[in-house]
């Protein structure tokens, strides 16, 4: 049986990758969103979670700097 997932490649610096890994471990979206950790600058995430993740990151970063 074949399992297919639509994914999106995220290119970022190592610090953002660490933040994404932490948020994934804490299930900040209610589920895991990282499909594959490729290297220190590239991560595959579920495409369906991209918008929700971007919104969550924006609100987290805004709350840290205000």
Coordinates of C-alpha atoms in Angstrom, one line a residue:
X1 CA 0.0 0.0 0.0
X2 CA 1.3 3.5 -0.9
X3 CA 0.9 6.4 1.4
X4 CA 1.1 9.8 -0.2
X5 CA 1.4 13.2 1.6
X6 CA 1.5 16.6 0.1
X7 CA 4.5 18.4 1.5
X8 CA 6.2 21.7 1.4
X9 CA 10.0 22.4 1.6
X10 CA 10.9 25.0 4.2
X11 CA 14.4 26.6 3.8
X12 CA 15.5 28.4 7.0
X13 CA 18.5 29.1 9.2
X14 CA 19.4 26.6 11.9
X15 CA 17.9 28.6 14.7
X16 CA 14.4 28.6 13.0
X17 CA 14.8 24.9 12.2
X18 CA 15.3 24.3 15.9
X19 CA 12.2 26.4 16.7
X20 CA 10.2 24.4 14.2
X21 CA 11.4 21.1 15.7
X22 CA 10.5 22.3 19.2
X23 CA 7.0 23.4 18.1
X24 CA 6.5 20.1 16.3
X25 CA 7.5 18.1 19.4
X26 CA 5.1 20.2 21.6
X27 CA 2.4 19.7 18.9
X28 CA 1.6 23.4 18.9
X29 CA -0.9 22.8 16.0
X30 CA -2.4 19.8 17.8
X31 CA -0.5 17.3 15.7
X32 CA 3.0 16.7 14.2
X33 CA 3.5 18.8 11.1
X34 CA 7.2 17.9 10.2
X35 CA 7.3 15.1 7.8
X36 CA 11.1 14.9 7.4
X37 CA 14.0 16.8 8.8
X38 CA 16.4 16.9 5.8
X39 CA 19.4 18.8 7.2
X40 CA 20.2 21.9 9.3
X41 CA 18.5 24.3 6.8
X42 CA 15.7 22.2 5.2
X43 CA 12.6 20.6 6.6
X44 CA 9.6 19.0 4.9
X45 CA 6.3 19.9 6.5
X46 CA 2.7 18.9 5.7
X47 CA 1.4 21.4 3.1
X48 CA -2.0 21.5 4.8
X49 CA -0.3 22.9 7.9
X50 CA 1.7 25.6 6.3
X51 CA -0.7 28.5 6.6
X52 CA -1.7 27.6 10.2
X53 CA 2.0 27.2 11.1
X54 CA 2.9 30.6 9.5
X55 CA 0.1 32.3 11.5
X56 CA 1.2 30.6 14.7
X57 CA 4.9 31.6 14.2
X58 CA 3.9 35.2 13.4
X59 CA 1.8 35.5 16.6
X60 CA 4.6 33.9 18.7
X61 CA 7.3 36.1 17.3
X62 CA 5.2 39.2 17.7
X63 CA 4.4 38.4 21.3
X64 CA 8.1 38.0 22.0
X65 CA 9.1 41.4 20.6
X66 CA 6.2 43.5 21.9

